[in-house]
Coordinates of C-alpha atoms in Angstrom, one line a residue:
M81 CA 127.9 27.5 74.4
T82 CA 129.5 26.0 77.5
S83 CA 133.1 26.6 78.5
N84 CA 134.0 23.2 77.2
G85 CA 132.6 24.0 73.7
L86 CA 129.8 21.5 73.9
F87 CA 127.0 23.7 72.5
L88 CA 124.2 21.1 72.7
R89 CA 122.6 20.2 76.0
H90 CA 123.4 16.5 76.5
A91 CA 123.8 13.7 78.9
F92 CA 126.9 11.5 79.1
A93 CA 127.3 8.2 80.9
E94 CA 130.6 6.4 81.1
G95 CA 130.4 2.7 80.5
D96 CA 132.6 -0.2 79.7
P97 CA 135.7 1.1 77.8
G98 CA 135.6 -2.0 75.7
S99 CA 132.1 -1.3 74.4
P100 CA 131.2 1.0 71.5
V101 CA 130.0 4.5 72.4
L102 CA 126.3 5.0 71.6
L103 CA 125.3 8.3 70.2
L104 CA 121.6 8.4 71.1
L105 CA 119.3 10.6 69.1
H106 CA 115.8 11.1 70.3
G107 CA 112.6 11.5 68.3
T108 CA 110.4 14.6 68.1
G109 CA 109.4 15.8 71.6
G110 CA 111.9 13.5 73.3
G111 CA 115.2 14.3 75.0
P112 CA 118.4 12.8 76.3
E113 CA 116.7 11.2 79.3
D114 CA 114.1 9.1 77.5
I115 CA 116.4 8.0 74.6
A116 CA 118.8 6.7 77.2
V117 CA 116.4 3.8 77.8
L118 CA 116.9 2.7 74.2
G119 CA 120.7 2.6 74.7
Q120 CA 120.3 0.6 77.9
R121 CA 118.2 -2.0 76.0
I122 CA 120.6 -2.6 73.1
A123 CA 123.9 -2.2 74.8
P124 CA 123.6 -2.1 78.6
S125 CA 127.3 -1.6 79.3
A126 CA 128.0 1.0 76.6
P127 CA 129.0 4.6 77.2
L128 CA 126.1 6.8 76.2
L129 CA 126.3 10.3 74.6
A130 CA 122.8 11.7 74.3
P131 CA 122.4 15.3 73.0
A132 CA 119.2 17.2 72.7
G133 CA 117.8 18.4 69.4
P134 CA 118.3 22.2 69.0
V135 CA 115.2 22.9 67.0
S136 CA 111.8 23.7 68.6
E137 CA 108.5 22.8 66.9
N138 CA 105.8 24.3 69.1
G139 CA 108.0 23.5 72.1
A140 CA 108.9 19.9 71.0
A141 CA 112.6 19.3 70.5
R142 CA 113.7 18.2 67.0
W143 CA 116.9 17.8 65.0
F144 CA 115.8 19.8 62.0
R145 CA 112.8 21.8 60.7
R146 CA 110.1 20.4 58.4
H147 CA 107.4 22.0 56.2
A148 CA 104.8 19.3 57.0
E149 CA 104.6 15.7 58.1
G150 CA 107.3 13.8 56.1
V151 CA 108.3 17.0 54.1
F152 CA 111.6 18.0 55.4
D153 CA 113.4 21.4 55.1
E154 CA 116.4 19.8 53.4
A155 CA 118.6 22.9 53.7
D156 CA 118.1 22.8 57.4
V157 CA 118.8 19.0 57.5
R158 CA 122.2 19.6 55.9
E159 CA 122.9 22.5 58.3
R160 CA 121.9 20.6 61.4
T161 CA 123.8 17.6 60.3
E162 CA 127.0 19.7 60.1
E163 CA 126.2 21.1 63.6
L164 CA 125.7 17.6 65.1
A165 CA 128.9 16.4 63.4
E166 CA 130.8 19.3 65.1
F167 CA 129.2 18.5 68.4
V168 CA 130.3 14.8 68.1
H169 CA 133.8 15.9 67.2
R170 CA 134.0 18.2 70.3
A171 CA 132.4 15.6 72.6
R172 CA 135.0 13.0 71.4
E173 CA 137.8 15.3 72.4
H174 CA 136.2 16.4 75.7
Y175 CA 135.3 12.9 76.9
G176 CA 138.5 11.2 75.7
L177 CA 136.7 9.1 73.0
T178 CA 138.8 10.0 70.0
D179 CA 140.0 6.4 69.5
R180 CA 136.7 4.7 70.2
R181 CA 134.1 3.1 68.0
I182 CA 131.0 5.2 67.9
V183 CA 127.5 4.0 66.8
A184 CA 124.5 6.2 66.4
A185 CA 121.1 4.9 67.6
G186 CA 118.0 6.9 67.0
F187 CA 114.2 6.8 66.6
S188 CA 112.1 8.6 64.0
N189 CA 113.5 12.2 63.7
G190 CA 116.6 11.1 65.6
A191 CA 117.0 8.2 63.2
N192 CA 116.6 10.6 60.3
I193 CA 119.4 12.9 61.5
A194 CA 121.6 9.8 62.0
A195 CA 120.9 8.7 58.5
A196 CA 121.8 12.1 57.2
M197 CA 125.1 12.2 59.1
T198 CA 126.0 8.7 57.8
L199 CA 125.3 9.8 54.2
L200 CA 126.8 13.3 54.5
R201 CA 129.6 13.0 57.0
P202 CA 131.0 9.4 56.9
D203 CA 134.2 10.8 58.3
V204 CA 132.3 11.3 61.6
L205 CA 129.8 8.5 61.6
S206 CA 130.1 5.1 59.9
E207 CA 127.7 2.9 61.9
A208 CA 124.1 3.5 62.8
V209 CA 121.0 1.8 64.2
L210 CA 117.9 3.4 62.8
F211 CA 114.4 2.8 64.1
A212 CA 111.7 4.2 61.8
A213 CA 114.0 6.2 59.5
M214 CA 113.4 7.4 56.0
L215 CA 115.5 9.2 53.4
P216 CA 116.2 12.6 54.9
V217 CA 117.6 14.4 51.8
S218 CA 116.3 13.7 48.3
D219 CA 119.6 13.9 46.5
P220 CA 122.5 13.6 48.9
P221 CA 126.0 14.2 47.4
W222 CA 128.0 11.2 46.7
H223 CA 130.3 9.8 49.4
E224 CA 131.9 6.4 49.3
L225 CA 130.4 4.4 52.2
T226 CA 132.3 1.2 51.8
G227 CA 133.0 0.1 55.4
S228 CA 129.9 1.8 56.8
R229 CA 127.3 -0.4 58.5
V230 CA 123.7 0.4 59.0
W231 CA 120.9 -1.5 60.8
M232 CA 117.3 -0.5 60.0
S233 CA 114.0 -1.4 61.5
N234 CA 110.7 -0.1 59.9
G235 CA 107.1 -0.9 60.2
E236 CA 105.1 -2.1 57.2
R237 CA 102.2 0.1 58.2
D238 CA 104.1 3.3 59.3
P239 CA 102.3 6.4 58.0
M240 CA 105.2 8.6 59.1
A241 CA 108.0 6.7 57.4
P242 CA 106.2 5.1 54.4
L243 CA 108.0 2.1 52.8
P244 CA 108.8 3.8 49.4
A245 CA 110.8 6.4 51.3
V246 CA 112.4 3.7 53.5
E247 CA 113.4 1.7 50.4
R248 CA 115.0 4.8 48.8
L249 CA 117.1 5.2 51.9
T250 CA 118.1 1.6 51.8
E251 CA 119.0 1.8 48.2
T252 CA 121.0 5.0 48.7
F253 CA 123.1 3.4 51.4
R254 CA 123.7 0.3 49.3
E255 CA 124.5 2.2 46.1
R256 CA 127.3 3.9 48.0
G257 CA 128.8 0.7 49.3
A258 CA 127.3 0.6 52.9
E259 CA 126.4 -2.7 54.4
V260 CA 122.7 -2.6 55.3
T261 CA 120.7 -5.0 57.4
A262 CA 117.0 -4.3 57.1
H263 CA 114.4 -5.6 59.5
R264 CA 110.7 -5.2 58.9
H265 CA 107.8 -5.6 61.3
R266 CA 104.1 -5.6 60.8
G267 CA 103.4 -2.6 63.0
G268 CA 103.6 1.2 62.5
H269 CA 105.8 4.0 63.9
E270 CA 107.2 2.2 66.8
I271 CA 110.1 0.1 68.2
T272 CA 109.3 -3.5 68.8
G273 CA 110.8 -5.9 71.3
E274 CA 112.0 -8.1 68.5
A275 CA 113.7 -5.1 66.8
L276 CA 115.6 -4.3 70.1
E277 CA 116.8 -7.8 70.3
R278 CA 118.0 -7.9 66.7
A279 CA 119.7 -4.5 67.0
A280 CA 121.5 -5.7 70.2
A281 CA 122.7 -8.8 68.3
W282 CA 123.9 -6.7 65.3
L283 CA 125.9 -4.4 67.6
N284 CA 127.9 -7.4 68.7
T285 CA 128.8 -8.6 65.2

């Protein structure tokens, strides 16, 4: 842990104080540097907070462990969600962001941890942009999500985030009162140009 209490390696870029702060969450094998590109595409002037996933899978950084492709270690999902929530709390204090709107934006494994935090810690995160996310915990405890907003993009042919798991995530959000905007594309596990444009428009609503 560093002297400022921020225990995850991260990058931070100050932006327009009138823009929401983007919490950028990379996919498996990514890092703060490459996910910053996503933030610059959907909100070029926004402050960017991009931590690195603390779990190593054969040297590739992730946000939580998994037993196999698409089979998550749900106890670890919950533990790592609490860890990330604590990091966000400390980063808000350290960078003077306590009164600022914060929106998570993540891809794949990063989108899954963002979905988990929206479901499990709505006191920390109430807005998220999710590219290629699926339900990260099979039976999340109930939290009222009225006032939460989620934007999701998924490919109809994504073998890593199959549509039944995507639909369960969408339904779980909506059952709890979250406002969900779902975008589908005909591709697979990817971020399309159209999805980036729609996510950028959603952020401004």
